[in-house]
XYZ file of C-alpha atoms in Angstrom:
527
model
C 37.708 -46.353 30.316
C 41.047 -46.484 32.094
C 40.948 -47.669 35.706
C 43.968 -46.826 37.850
C 44.746 -49.266 40.663
C 41.083 -49.929 41.349
C 41.824 -53.330 42.813
C 44.790 -52.382 44.976
C 44.639 -51.768 48.704
C 46.014 -48.218 48.329
C 44.782 -46.578 45.112
C 46.640 -43.745 43.458
C 45.534 -40.136 43.843
C 44.416 -37.946 40.971
C 46.636 -34.864 40.971
C 47.155 -31.976 38.560
C 50.080 -32.248 36.163
C 51.034 -28.563 36.489
C 52.759 -28.336 39.862
C 55.393 -26.206 41.554
C 53.440 -22.947 41.595
C 54.085 -22.347 45.323
C 57.239 -22.159 47.434
C 57.972 -22.694 51.092
C 58.614 -19.002 51.791
C 55.294 -18.100 50.141
C 53.544 -20.594 52.422
C 55.149 -19.003 55.489
C 54.203 -15.535 54.261
C 50.589 -16.648 53.737
C 50.043 -18.739 56.869
C 52.855 -17.814 59.251
C 54.778 -20.433 61.157
C 58.281 -20.974 62.470
C 60.911 -21.900 59.907
C 63.507 -24.353 61.234
C 66.833 -25.366 59.731
C 67.335 -29.146 59.596
C 70.942 -28.845 60.735
C 73.534 -26.243 61.721
C 74.276 -24.041 58.733
C 72.030 -26.032 56.375
C 70.313 -24.308 53.464
C 66.633 -23.772 54.269
C 65.778 -23.840 50.546
C 62.785 -21.634 51.204
C 62.338 -20.821 47.514
C 62.202 -24.434 46.343
C 58.966 -25.103 44.415
C 56.434 -27.266 46.236
C 54.995 -29.903 43.951
C 51.961 -30.691 46.077
C 50.798 -31.824 49.487
C 50.859 -35.291 51.011
C 49.605 -36.261 54.482
C 50.852 -39.863 54.205
C 54.429 -40.813 53.405
C 53.135 -43.527 51.046
C 51.527 -40.800 48.908
C 54.572 -38.550 48.625
C 55.681 -37.669 45.115
C 59.016 -35.993 44.339
C 58.805 -32.296 45.191
C 55.988 -32.623 47.724
C 55.517 -30.847 51.012
C 54.920 -33.573 53.598
C 52.243 -32.537 56.107
C 52.893 -34.410 59.360
C 49.783 -34.384 61.551
C 49.166 -35.902 64.977
C 47.169 -39.117 64.601
C 45.199 -41.483 66.809
C 48.090 -43.919 67.253
C 51.212 -42.007 66.195
C 52.378 -38.614 65.026
C 52.833 -38.343 61.276
C 56.261 -36.803 61.819
C 57.498 -40.300 62.662
C 57.346 -40.950 58.930
C 59.177 -37.789 57.833
C 62.320 -39.748 56.964
C 60.248 -42.076 54.758
C 58.729 -39.001 53.126
C 62.211 -37.610 52.463
C 63.247 -40.895 50.862
C 60.175 -40.693 48.613
C 61.163 -37.202 47.440
C 59.565 -34.737 49.844
C 61.372 -31.380 49.887
C 60.081 -30.055 53.238
C 57.937 -30.971 56.241
C 55.036 -28.984 57.652
C 54.159 -30.025 61.193
C 53.305 -28.737 64.670
C 55.439 -28.318 67.771
C 54.779 -31.878 68.948
C 56.241 -33.226 65.702
C 59.211 -30.866 65.459
C 61.932 -33.165 66.807
C 60.754 -36.160 64.796
C 60.497 -34.077 61.618
C 63.987 -32.611 62.067
C 65.462 -36.120 61.922
C 64.477 -36.272 58.243
C 67.096 -33.675 57.305
C 64.478 -31.642 55.461
C 63.507 -28.010 56.065
C 60.739 -27.939 58.676
C 57.973 -25.386 59.151
C 56.046 -25.423 62.435
C 52.460 -24.258 62.307
C 50.102 -24.643 65.229
C 46.439 -25.545 64.650
C 47.741 -27.287 61.564
C 44.788 -29.610 61.078
C 42.355 -26.689 61.315
C 44.269 -24.843 58.587
C 44.843 -27.842 56.326
C 41.912 -27.139 53.994
C 42.974 -23.501 53.555
C 46.577 -24.557 52.838
C 45.382 -27.191 50.366
C 43.129 -24.722 48.543
C 45.978 -22.194 48.355
C 48.399 -24.843 47.069
C 46.222 -25.962 44.168
C 44.642 -22.664 43.078
C 45.011 -21.720 39.430
C 43.647 -19.142 36.999
C 41.177 -21.420 35.228
C 37.472 -20.697 35.372
C 36.176 -22.939 38.149
C 33.694 -25.644 37.150
C 30.247 -25.799 38.679
C 30.347 -27.831 41.882
C 27.503 -30.042 43.096
C 27.527 -31.770 46.479
C 25.168 -34.474 47.751
C 24.782 -35.615 51.332
C 22.393 -37.783 53.372
C 22.401 -41.158 55.085
C 21.103 -43.149 52.117
C 21.053 -42.319 48.438
C 23.932 -39.846 48.318
C 26.130 -42.169 46.244
C 23.311 -42.906 43.809
C 22.329 -39.235 43.543
C 25.955 -38.298 42.832
C 26.118 -40.814 39.969
C 22.730 -39.656 38.698
C 23.994 -36.069 38.625
C 27.099 -37.149 36.742
C 25.056 -39.188 34.246
C 22.631 -36.308 33.657
C 25.490 -33.896 33.034
C 27.109 -36.278 30.554
C 23.817 -36.840 28.714
C 23.562 -33.038 28.481
C 26.975 -33.010 26.787
C 28.804 -31.491 29.755
C 32.385 -32.549 30.584
C 31.812 -33.779 34.129
C 33.907 -35.111 36.980
C 32.748 -37.350 39.820
C 33.949 -38.070 43.342
C 32.090 -40.788 45.234
C 32.548 -43.379 47.936
C 33.472 -45.853 45.177
C 35.672 -43.911 42.775
C 36.949 -40.634 41.330
C 36.217 -40.186 37.615
C 37.070 -37.674 34.878
C 37.067 -38.124 31.073
C 36.975 -41.921 31.265
C 39.795 -42.181 33.793
C 38.779 -43.893 37.042
C 40.646 -44.150 40.345
C 39.289 -46.134 43.282
C 38.375 -44.112 46.370
C 39.770 -44.418 49.879
C 37.224 -42.273 51.713
C 33.746 -41.141 50.712
C 34.921 -37.533 50.909
C 38.700 -37.192 50.468
C 40.918 -35.454 52.997
C 41.342 -31.789 52.076
C 44.716 -32.138 50.259
C 43.398 -34.988 48.118
C 40.107 -33.212 47.409
C 41.784 -29.956 46.377
C 44.285 -31.844 44.189
C 41.407 -33.810 42.654
C 39.444 -30.655 41.814
C 42.585 -29.115 40.307
C 43.224 -32.230 38.199
C 39.648 -32.131 36.947
C 40.007 -28.436 36.054
C 43.102 -29.348 34.027
C 41.037 -31.968 32.198
C 38.487 -29.307 31.245
C 35.720 -30.315 33.641
C 32.738 -27.976 33.344
C 30.937 -29.495 36.345
C 31.863 -31.862 39.184
C 29.554 -33.971 41.366
C 30.925 -34.709 44.856
C 29.525 -37.109 47.444
C 29.839 -35.434 50.853
C 29.779 -37.460 54.064
C 29.054 -36.138 57.545
C 32.724 -36.777 58.352
C 33.686 -34.766 55.287
C 31.951 -31.752 56.806
C 32.725 -32.159 60.512
C 36.394 -33.011 59.851
C 36.835 -29.923 57.625
C 37.578 -31.885 54.438
C 35.257 -29.663 52.369
C 36.288 -26.380 53.981
C 37.299 -23.825 51.341
C 35.130 -25.608 48.763
C 32.122 -23.523 47.695
C 29.438 -25.621 46.011
C 26.994 -24.055 43.583
C 24.229 -26.402 44.758
C 24.100 -29.070 47.450
C 21.398 -31.717 47.770
C 20.046 -33.604 50.781
C 18.496 -37.058 50.423
C 17.481 -38.119 53.957
C 18.750 -38.809 57.459
C 18.275 -42.052 59.377
C 19.943 -44.132 62.089
C 23.628 -44.627 61.243
C 27.125 -43.609 62.379
C 26.195 -43.320 66.043
C 29.551 -44.873 66.827
C 31.039 -41.622 65.502
C 28.425 -39.101 66.656
C 26.943 -39.071 70.183
C 23.339 -38.580 69.059
C 21.100 -38.186 66.021
C 21.052 -34.437 66.696
C 24.858 -34.348 66.485
C 24.764 -36.404 63.284
C 22.152 -34.021 61.838
C 24.240 -30.994 62.847
C 27.236 -32.391 60.942
C 25.117 -32.657 57.791
C 23.377 -29.318 58.342
C 26.709 -27.472 58.492
C 27.020 -28.056 54.734
C 23.908 -25.928 54.156
C 25.563 -22.644 55.106
C 27.060 -19.800 53.034
C 30.589 -21.020 53.785
C 29.906 -24.208 51.816
C 27.200 -23.576 49.222
C 25.236 -20.940 47.347
C 21.904 -22.783 47.418
C 20.343 -26.176 48.134
C 17.708 -28.731 47.169
C 16.325 -30.689 50.123
C 14.166 -33.809 50.057
C 11.521 -33.297 52.729
C 10.325 -36.904 52.844
C 11.847 -37.379 56.315
C 11.386 -35.221 59.439
C 15.077 -34.354 59.329
C 14.675 -33.115 55.748
C 11.799 -30.884 56.830
C 13.903 -29.596 59.715
C 16.853 -28.901 57.427
C 14.688 -27.024 54.915
C 13.505 -24.774 57.752
C 16.925 -24.244 59.348
C 19.277 -24.034 56.337
C 21.066 -20.703 56.043
C 21.051 -20.619 52.242
C 18.205 -20.419 49.674
C 16.421 -23.797 49.619
C 13.967 -25.467 47.282
C 12.247 -28.682 48.359
C 11.275 -31.941 46.678
C 9.156 -34.970 47.634
C 7.711 -38.100 46.100
C 5.264 -38.577 48.989
C 1.769 -37.275 48.156
C 1.088 -35.997 51.659
C 4.246 -33.877 51.940
C 4.244 -30.258 50.754
C 7.194 -29.506 48.457
C 8.081 -27.194 45.582
C 9.106 -30.081 43.296
C 6.820 -33.118 43.070
C 7.770 -36.577 41.827
C 5.407 -39.440 41.023
C 6.404 -42.984 40.060
C 4.497 -44.038 36.932
C 5.667 -47.650 36.537
C 8.301 -50.099 37.770
C 10.119 -53.096 36.313
C 13.151 -55.189 37.123
C 15.162 -53.002 34.723
C 13.977 -49.438 35.333
C 11.556 -47.051 37.020
C 9.327 -44.545 35.255
C 8.537 -41.191 36.839
C 6.856 -37.841 36.344
C 8.514 -34.741 37.796
C 6.645 -31.460 38.243
C 8.641 -28.255 38.687
C 7.564 -25.342 40.923
C 6.297 -23.460 37.841
C 4.163 -26.406 36.710
C 6.459 -27.684 33.946
C 6.567 -31.478 33.771
C 9.128 -34.046 32.728
C 8.214 -37.682 32.152
C 11.040 -40.164 31.783
C 12.603 -43.243 33.361
C 15.827 -44.234 35.062
C 17.666 -47.540 34.697
C 17.462 -48.299 38.430
C 14.840 -50.095 40.533
C 12.552 -48.466 43.060
C 10.742 -45.285 44.080
C 13.792 -44.189 46.073
C 15.921 -44.254 42.917
C 13.324 -42.206 41.046
C 13.328 -39.783 43.991
C 17.131 -39.514 43.807
C 16.804 -38.793 40.080
C 14.290 -36.035 40.785
C 16.667 -34.518 43.343
C 19.510 -34.522 40.798
C 17.326 -32.880 38.129
C 16.138 -30.191 40.548
C 19.765 -29.485 41.529
C 20.697 -28.938 37.876
C 17.751 -26.594 37.344
C 18.764 -24.651 40.466
C 22.243 -24.322 38.931
C 20.821 -22.799 35.746
C 20.163 -25.746 33.433
C 16.868 -25.593 31.541
C 14.295 -28.260 32.288
C 13.398 -28.564 28.611
C 17.077 -29.245 27.777
C 17.108 -32.012 30.389
C 13.839 -33.357 28.960
C 15.413 -33.474 25.488
C 18.534 -35.217 26.797
C 16.379 -37.963 28.345
C 13.915 -38.263 25.467
C 15.420 -41.272 23.717
C 16.216 -43.841 26.430
C 15.711 -42.064 29.741
C 18.594 -41.781 32.172
C 21.101 -44.595 31.791
C 23.327 -44.993 34.825
C 25.279 -47.642 36.722
C 26.005 -47.134 40.407
C 28.867 -49.350 41.637
C 27.726 -51.770 44.322
C 24.060 -50.729 44.127
C 21.629 -53.266 42.711
C 24.366 -55.247 40.941
C 22.659 -57.944 38.904
C 24.313 -61.355 38.914
C 21.512 -63.470 37.421
C 20.657 -63.911 33.760
C 17.429 -63.770 31.761
C 15.768 -66.733 33.468
C 15.591 -67.968 37.037
C 15.528 -65.825 40.170
C 16.620 -62.200 40.032
C 19.799 -62.037 42.170
C 21.123 -58.609 43.186
C 24.104 -57.571 45.298
C 23.898 -54.268 47.114
C 26.064 -52.159 49.389
C 23.175 -51.007 51.629
C 23.994 -51.417 55.306
C 21.337 -49.804 57.495
C 17.664 -50.304 58.253
C 16.280 -47.405 56.224
C 18.243 -48.466 53.139
C 16.942 -52.024 53.521
C 13.382 -50.721 53.735
C 13.746 -48.581 50.588
C 15.392 -51.305 48.523
C 13.121 -54.158 49.601
C 9.996 -52.028 49.063
C 11.160 -51.275 45.523
C 11.922 -54.945 44.829
C 8.567 -56.048 46.236
C 6.808 -54.136 43.435
C 8.679 -56.040 40.716
C 8.709 -59.490 42.376
C 5.733 -61.733 41.626
C 7.181 -64.561 43.737
C 9.235 -64.876 46.897
C 11.513 -62.044 48.062
C 14.586 -63.336 49.936
C 17.012 -61.164 51.856
C 20.571 -62.271 52.665
C 22.301 -59.891 55.052
C 24.932 -59.421 57.756
C 26.414 -56.473 59.622
C 29.849 -54.932 60.014
C 31.782 -55.589 63.175
C 33.441 -52.681 65.001
C 30.780 -50.366 63.572
C 27.713 -48.737 65.139
C 26.067 -51.696 66.919
C 22.977 -49.651 67.797
C 21.641 -49.897 64.238
C 21.596 -53.717 64.098
C 18.189 -54.133 65.708
C 16.594 -51.914 63.038
C 18.518 -53.703 60.279
C 17.115 -57.046 61.389
C 13.590 -55.694 61.911
C 13.350 -53.968 58.499
C 14.805 -57.020 56.745
C 12.256 -59.335 58.362
C 9.351 -56.947 57.852
C 9.883 -56.410 54.122
C 11.033 -59.848 52.904
C 9.487 -63.313 52.766
C 12.674 -65.163 53.698
C 15.528 -63.647 55.698
C 18.938 -65.339 55.874
C 21.259 -63.832 58.465
C 24.926 -64.463 57.722
C 28.381 -63.062 58.499
C 29.847 -60.036 56.753
C 32.953 -58.252 58.123
C 33.109 -59.287 61.788
C 36.470 -57.579 62.275
C 37.328 -57.921 65.984
C 33.819 -58.754 67.163
C 32.353 -62.183 67.832
C 30.299 -62.884 64.658
C 27.748 -64.898 66.621
C 27.012 -61.822 68.760
C 26.485 -59.703 65.638
C 24.079 -62.279 64.195
C 22.252 -62.492 67.530
C 21.560 -58.740 67.460
C 20.231 -58.965 63.898
C 18.078 -61.972 64.766
C 16.696 -60.178 67.825
C 15.643 -57.306 65.587
C 14.064 -59.697 63.082
C 12.011 -61.256 65.880
C 10.519 -57.829 66.659
C 9.034 -57.332 63.187
C 5.231 -57.158 63.227
C 4.951 -59.306 60.101
C 7.911 -61.652 60.283
C 9.685 -63.386 57.433
C 10.875 -66.959 57.635
C 14.273 -66.486 59.294
C 17.356 -68.677 58.813
C 20.778 -68.279 60.429
C 23.614 -69.458 58.166
C 27.000 -68.072 59.307
C 28.993 -68.943 56.171
C 28.079 -66.398 53.436
C 28.835 -68.854 50.632
C 26.399 -71.347 52.154
C 23.875 -68.558 52.760
C 23.650 -67.447 49.120
C 23.691 -71.056 47.938
C 20.706 -71.822 50.193
C 18.855 -68.719 48.987
C 19.313 -69.661 45.331
C 18.474 -73.334 45.895
C 15.134 -72.273 47.417
C 14.261 -69.800 44.625
C 13.048 -70.013 41.070
C 11.538 -68.052 38.196
C 9.771 -64.918 39.431
C 11.617 -64.836 42.781
C 14.118 -62.170 43.879
C 17.183 -62.438 46.127
C 18.833 -59.345 47.592
C 22.257 -59.882 49.157
C 22.797 -56.665 51.102
C 26.101 -55.442 52.492
C 28.916 -56.673 50.237
C 28.129 -54.780 47.036
C 31.144 -55.244 44.756
C 33.685 -55.848 47.515
C 36.262 -58.560 46.890
C 37.302 -59.211 50.484
C 36.117 -59.950 54.007
C 37.655 -58.428 57.134
C 38.109 -60.991 59.892
C 40.094 -59.788 62.873
C 42.747 -57.484 61.459
C 43.043 -59.428 58.182
C 41.503 -58.489 54.839
C 40.938 -61.859 53.198
C 40.162 -62.304 49.493
C 36.494 -63.121 48.989
C 34.107 -62.417 46.100
C 30.376 -62.507 46.904
C 29.660 -62.039 43.204
C 31.633 -65.140 42.254
C 29.915 -67.163 44.996
C 26.511 -66.064 43.705
C 27.482 -66.937 40.132
C 28.687 -70.394 41.132
C 25.478 -71.033 43.060
C 23.388 -69.987 40.048
C 25.494 -72.179 37.748
C 25.073 -75.167 40.032
C 21.312 -74.591 40.114
C 21.209 -74.506 36.316
C 20.419 -70.808 35.970
C 22.280 -68.365 33.678
C 24.401 -65.475 34.995
C 25.577 -62.130 33.683
C 29.236 -61.186 33.371
């Protein structure tokens, strides 16, 4: 597998190789706009081929159209000269950016409501004559990354050439590029889909965030099937209420975005979505008391995998296992299977594909094992809200004969209203809770810990709670107190290799700290 710039701050973008199908005059004919000359008597070069779109000057490739949008702190047109230096052939902006863009010396097209039309322009730019692959989208508060990887793994085990776009990475035919956003901005997403079509992708699994919907990043993308995992307290620094957050997700379940949907009805918001969605919906649940068309039952659990039985609406059954821990991971697998069946795949073909070893999948930053064959089970995870903590700890409880320890912190400059629930769920579902620092950013880390500790104190059945600000000391303490049969979950960092303190991104590897602590305690590790 080839990984492109996965460790750099600004990863490359996946773009199609065949470019230059559109010209500036064609863009004006399609979308309108005022065509300005950069200087008196200068050639407008309206017929010059446009290689692609770039909304950041750092992403411009020779031949690109630079799209200069107004931003929170500055107008993108301020960087038009940088874009010209990088090889841009024209600038597309609005009236407020006209003067700044003209200074670049490039042809300028003014188009009002530019941001609202960006997805349509991006789709038009990257259209081609290839048969479009099947598109699958997954959204929800928790589980959408895992479900996206499960979809991708199922497709590959079925022998399908599949692409993937997730919060961690973009992937096609063994090539991997690190992600910047969970759901890319429209120009990047359309270029990505075009690049995957070039590579012969027959299906693509896309993780879709609430921001991806409400900020029009997935406009002009029509999914064959979208899936919904759940909705719980998160992102209320971005949305004014849970109803607004739900509405952002629900907008994906409309004819403009998808043909049909599979909705987990294990949460009240899932039940509400199933009732309100404006496309054909089938439902799924792993909770015995919830009525659903698809039924999933966990048959057994271990520290390596989870067995399950899935019953289709017509009574057909599939028994298999997935190489992830917990009922919630089995439920995500069931959702992915139901989505494939809704898209036309046969359940017996999926059963055959899983017959030998079940579903083998790795989800970056989810349940990353650091420990070896003996000693405590030590896992790093990216989970960062109360519901995710509850799901993960409940799954680990079933495979932990000894003590279950939770090490956790919270992001600074992010939704502070969820910290109480994070602390309470951590304390309720673990035996030992160690509250530490994560990414304080511009907040006082002691205030973040205080909010988590206050939540932990409100748990009905409290864990032993320790406050250890230094994360290296926190994981070392957890491992020193644990032994064979115990489990340690370090939630928050996943596979990150940095901490954000103030405005600085400082190198820091939680995985290496955990390995060193295990080594010092005399326990083996995995690479």
